[in-house]
Short mmCIF file of C-alpha atoms in Angstrom, two decimals:
data_model
loop_
_atom_site.label_atom_id
_atom_site.label_comp_id
_atom_site.label_asym_id
_atom_site.label_seq_id
_atom_site.Cartn_x
_atom_site.Cartn_y
_atom_site.Cartn_z
CA UNK A 1 -9.75 66.92 -32.54
CA UNK A 2 -13.20 66.71 -34.03
CA UNK A 3 -15.78 64.45 -32.45
CA UNK A 4 -17.21 63.95 -35.96
CA UNK A 5 -14.29 61.62 -36.61
CA UNK A 6 -15.90 59.24 -34.08
CA UNK A 7 -19.45 59.75 -35.28
CA UNK A 8 -20.45 62.00 -32.38
CA UNK A 9 -22.80 64.78 -33.36
CA UNK A 10 -22.08 68.34 -32.20
CA UNK A 11 -25.54 68.57 -30.54
CA UNK A 12 -24.73 65.53 -28.40
CA UNK A 13 -21.34 66.93 -27.39
CA UNK A 14 -22.96 70.24 -26.42
CA UNK A 15 -25.68 68.43 -24.46
CA UNK A 16 -23.08 66.42 -22.51
CA UNK A 17 -21.12 69.60 -21.82
CA UNK A 18 -24.25 71.36 -20.53
CA UNK A 19 -25.05 68.40 -18.23
CA UNK A 20 -21.50 68.40 -16.88
CA UNK A 21 -21.78 72.13 -16.20
CA UNK A 22 -25.11 71.64 -14.42
CA UNK A 23 -23.59 68.89 -12.25
CA UNK A 24 -20.40 70.83 -11.46
CA UNK A 25 -21.68 72.09 -8.04
CA UNK A 26 -22.58 68.53 -7.04
CA UNK A 27 -19.16 67.19 -8.04
CA UNK A 28 -17.51 70.09 -6.22
CA UNK A 29 -19.47 69.24 -3.06
CA UNK A 30 -18.55 65.55 -3.42
CA UNK A 31 -14.89 66.52 -3.75
CA UNK A 32 -15.05 68.55 -0.51
CA UNK A 33 -16.69 65.61 1.30
CA UNK A 34 -14.02 63.25 -0.03
CA UNK A 35 -11.23 65.58 1.09
CA UNK A 36 -12.79 66.02 4.53
CA UNK A 37 -13.18 62.25 4.98
CA UNK A 38 -9.61 61.65 3.80
CA UNK A 39 -8.34 64.12 6.39
CA UNK A 40 -10.43 62.42 9.10
CA UNK A 41 -8.90 59.04 8.22
CA UNK A 42 -5.37 60.47 8.08
CA UNK A 43 -5.86 62.15 11.47
CA UNK A 44 -7.14 58.88 12.97
CA UNK A 45 -4.23 56.89 11.53
CA UNK A 46 -1.77 59.40 12.95
CA UNK A 47 -3.50 59.70 16.34
CA UNK A 48 -3.72 55.92 16.77
CA UNK A 49 -0.08 55.46 15.81
CA UNK A 50 -0.52 53.01 12.95
CA UNK A 51 2.94 51.77 11.90
CA UNK A 52 4.34 49.16 9.51
CA UNK A 53 4.80 46.76 12.46
CA UNK A 54 1.00 46.53 12.69
CA UNK A 55 0.86 44.73 9.34
CA UNK A 56 2.95 41.72 10.40
CA UNK A 57 1.06 38.47 10.85
CA UNK A 58 0.63 37.00 14.30
CA UNK A 59 0.07 33.40 15.27
CA UNK A 60 -2.38 32.00 17.77
CA UNK A 61 -5.94 33.08 18.35
CA UNK A 62 -5.47 36.81 17.67
CA UNK A 63 -4.92 37.59 21.33
CA UNK A 64 -2.75 40.66 21.56
CA UNK A 65 -2.83 41.33 17.80
CA UNK A 66 -1.69 44.97 17.71
CA UNK A 67 -2.61 45.40 14.02
CA UNK A 68 -6.21 44.42 14.62
CA UNK A 69 -6.39 46.51 17.79
CA UNK A 70 -5.08 49.67 16.08
CA UNK A 71 -7.29 49.10 13.02
CA UNK A 72 -10.36 48.91 15.25
CA UNK A 73 -9.24 52.02 17.14
CA UNK A 74 -8.88 53.87 13.81
CA UNK A 75 -12.38 52.82 12.68
CA UNK A 76 -13.90 53.92 15.99
CA UNK A 77 -12.21 57.31 15.74
CA UNK A 78 -13.17 57.87 12.09
CA UNK A 79 -16.83 56.97 12.66
CA UNK A 80 -17.07 58.62 16.08
CA UNK A 81 -18.06 55.46 17.96
CA UNK A 82 -17.17 54.10 21.36
CA UNK A 83 -15.52 51.03 19.84
CA UNK A 84 -15.35 49.10 16.58
CA UNK A 85 -15.27 45.48 15.52
CA UNK A 86 -13.40 45.05 12.22
CA UNK A 87 -12.91 41.36 11.51
CA UNK A 88 -12.80 39.24 8.37
CA UNK A 89 -14.85 36.65 10.28
CA UNK A 90 -18.02 38.74 9.87
CA UNK A 91 -19.26 37.39 6.56
CA UNK A 92 -22.27 39.58 5.70
CA UNK A 93 -24.58 42.34 6.82
CA UNK A 94 -27.02 39.78 8.22
CA UNK A 95 -24.15 38.20 10.17
CA UNK A 96 -23.22 41.61 11.61
CA UNK A 97 -26.84 42.36 12.54
CA UNK A 98 -27.17 38.91 14.10
CA UNK A 99 -24.12 39.59 16.29
CA UNK A 100 -25.53 42.98 17.28
CA UNK A 101 -28.99 41.67 18.16
CA UNK A 102 -27.68 38.59 19.99
CA UNK A 103 -25.16 40.69 21.90
CA UNK A 104 -27.66 43.31 23.06
CA UNK A 105 -30.86 41.34 23.68
CA UNK A 106 -31.57 38.86 26.48
CA UNK A 107 -34.54 36.75 27.51
CA UNK A 108 -37.42 39.04 28.42
CA UNK A 109 -36.11 41.97 26.35
CA UNK A 110 -38.33 43.32 23.59
CA UNK A 111 -37.15 44.02 20.04
CA UNK A 112 -39.49 46.49 18.33
CA UNK A 113 -39.11 47.00 14.58
CA UNK A 114 -40.97 50.15 13.48
CA UNK A 115 -40.17 49.98 9.76
CA UNK A 116 -42.27 46.98 8.80
CA UNK A 117 -40.92 43.50 8.16
CA UNK A 118 -37.12 43.19 8.25
CA UNK A 119 -34.93 41.59 5.60
CA UNK A 120 -35.97 38.03 4.80
CA UNK A 121 -32.53 36.88 5.93
CA UNK A 122 -33.20 38.25 9.43
CA UNK A 123 -36.33 36.13 9.85
CA UNK A 124 -34.19 33.13 10.81
CA UNK A 125 -32.20 35.25 13.26
CA UNK A 126 -35.24 36.74 14.97
CA UNK A 127 -37.52 33.71 14.74
CA UNK A 128 -40.19 35.04 12.38
CA UNK A 129 -41.97 31.94 11.02
CA UNK A 130 -38.81 29.98 11.76
CA UNK A 131 -37.61 27.87 14.65
CA UNK A 132 -34.07 26.49 14.43
CA UNK A 133 -33.13 26.25 18.09
CA UNK A 134 -31.09 29.44 18.09
CA UNK A 135 -33.47 32.28 17.18
CA UNK A 136 -33.94 35.31 19.40
CA UNK A 137 -37.56 34.41 20.12
CA UNK A 138 -36.54 30.89 21.14
CA UNK A 139 -34.09 32.49 23.57
CA UNK A 140 -36.95 34.47 25.12
CA UNK A 141 -36.67 37.77 23.25
CA UNK A 142 -40.08 39.34 22.61
CA UNK A 143 -40.53 40.43 18.99
CA UNK A 144 -42.89 43.23 17.97
CA UNK A 145 -43.32 44.90 14.62
CA UNK A 146 -45.14 48.03 13.45
CA UNK A 147 -46.04 48.05 9.77
CA UNK A 148 -45.52 51.15 7.68
CA UNK A 149 -48.48 53.13 6.39
CA UNK A 150 -49.77 52.54 2.86
CA UNK A 151 -47.69 55.57 1.82
CA UNK A 152 -44.55 53.84 3.12
CA UNK A 153 -44.04 56.14 6.11
CA UNK A 154 -43.83 55.46 9.83
CA UNK A 155 -47.20 54.96 11.48
CA UNK A 156 -46.64 57.47 14.31
CA UNK A 157 -49.75 56.61 16.39
CA UNK A 158 -48.98 52.88 16.28
CA UNK A 159 -45.29 53.48 17.01
CA UNK A 160 -46.23 55.65 19.99
CA UNK A 161 -48.54 52.91 21.27
CA UNK A 162 -45.87 50.22 20.78
CA UNK A 163 -43.31 52.29 22.70
CA UNK A 164 -45.50 52.12 25.82
CA UNK A 165 -44.10 48.64 26.47
CA UNK A 166 -40.62 50.22 26.82
CA UNK A 167 -38.78 47.91 24.40
CA UNK A 168 -35.09 47.29 24.99
CA UNK A 169 -34.33 48.00 21.32
CA UNK A 170 -36.13 49.94 18.60
CA UNK A 171 -34.92 48.86 15.17
CA UNK A 172 -35.35 50.84 11.96
CA UNK A 173 -34.38 49.23 8.69
CA UNK A 174 -33.37 52.13 6.46
CA UNK A 175 -32.78 50.04 3.36
CA UNK A 176 -35.74 48.82 1.34
CA UNK A 177 -34.22 45.36 1.37
CA UNK A 178 -36.20 43.14 -0.97
CA UNK A 179 -39.45 45.10 -0.57
CA UNK A 180 -40.86 47.67 -2.94
CA UNK A 181 -40.85 50.57 -0.47
CA UNK A 182 -38.38 53.42 -0.71
CA UNK A 183 -35.26 53.43 1.44
CA UNK A 184 -35.32 55.86 4.35
CA UNK A 185 -32.87 58.74 4.38
CA UNK A 186 -31.18 60.04 7.50
CA UNK A 187 -33.54 63.00 7.57
#
């Protein structure tokens, strides 16, 4: 069928075709990644013994909920972690980070952020310009921050200096959040 029938010029069709051809290796790579990840999930589901019985609802306070337990075991296996917490009660990324920070840090521990200021929503969790009775700093956690360079990269000399205090946790915010810097890649 002719694209002219729909008002699409031949030059445009050829351009789209050439772009698709140029992107073919990328799509092929993405397909291999997808297949590999699908196999990882299928292996984890099989290894952990997920069955239809795990999808029945349970009453009470979720004690002994085999569906939740197996789901968390599957997540841990797929992502290669020691354990996993997969609950609908965790409402947002900030909520998850709050649980992580509160669970790992105690009074006297130092939290060092080496990627500049964290998300605005974490300010109330950490206690940056905020006191609500439940912040980490109010619980005795020491907060330190190393700003990025003007180029948006880690300030290695300042990070090295900050590490001399032997902080309990070094936090890197990969995402740009609401700032204008670029997100960090894994490399």
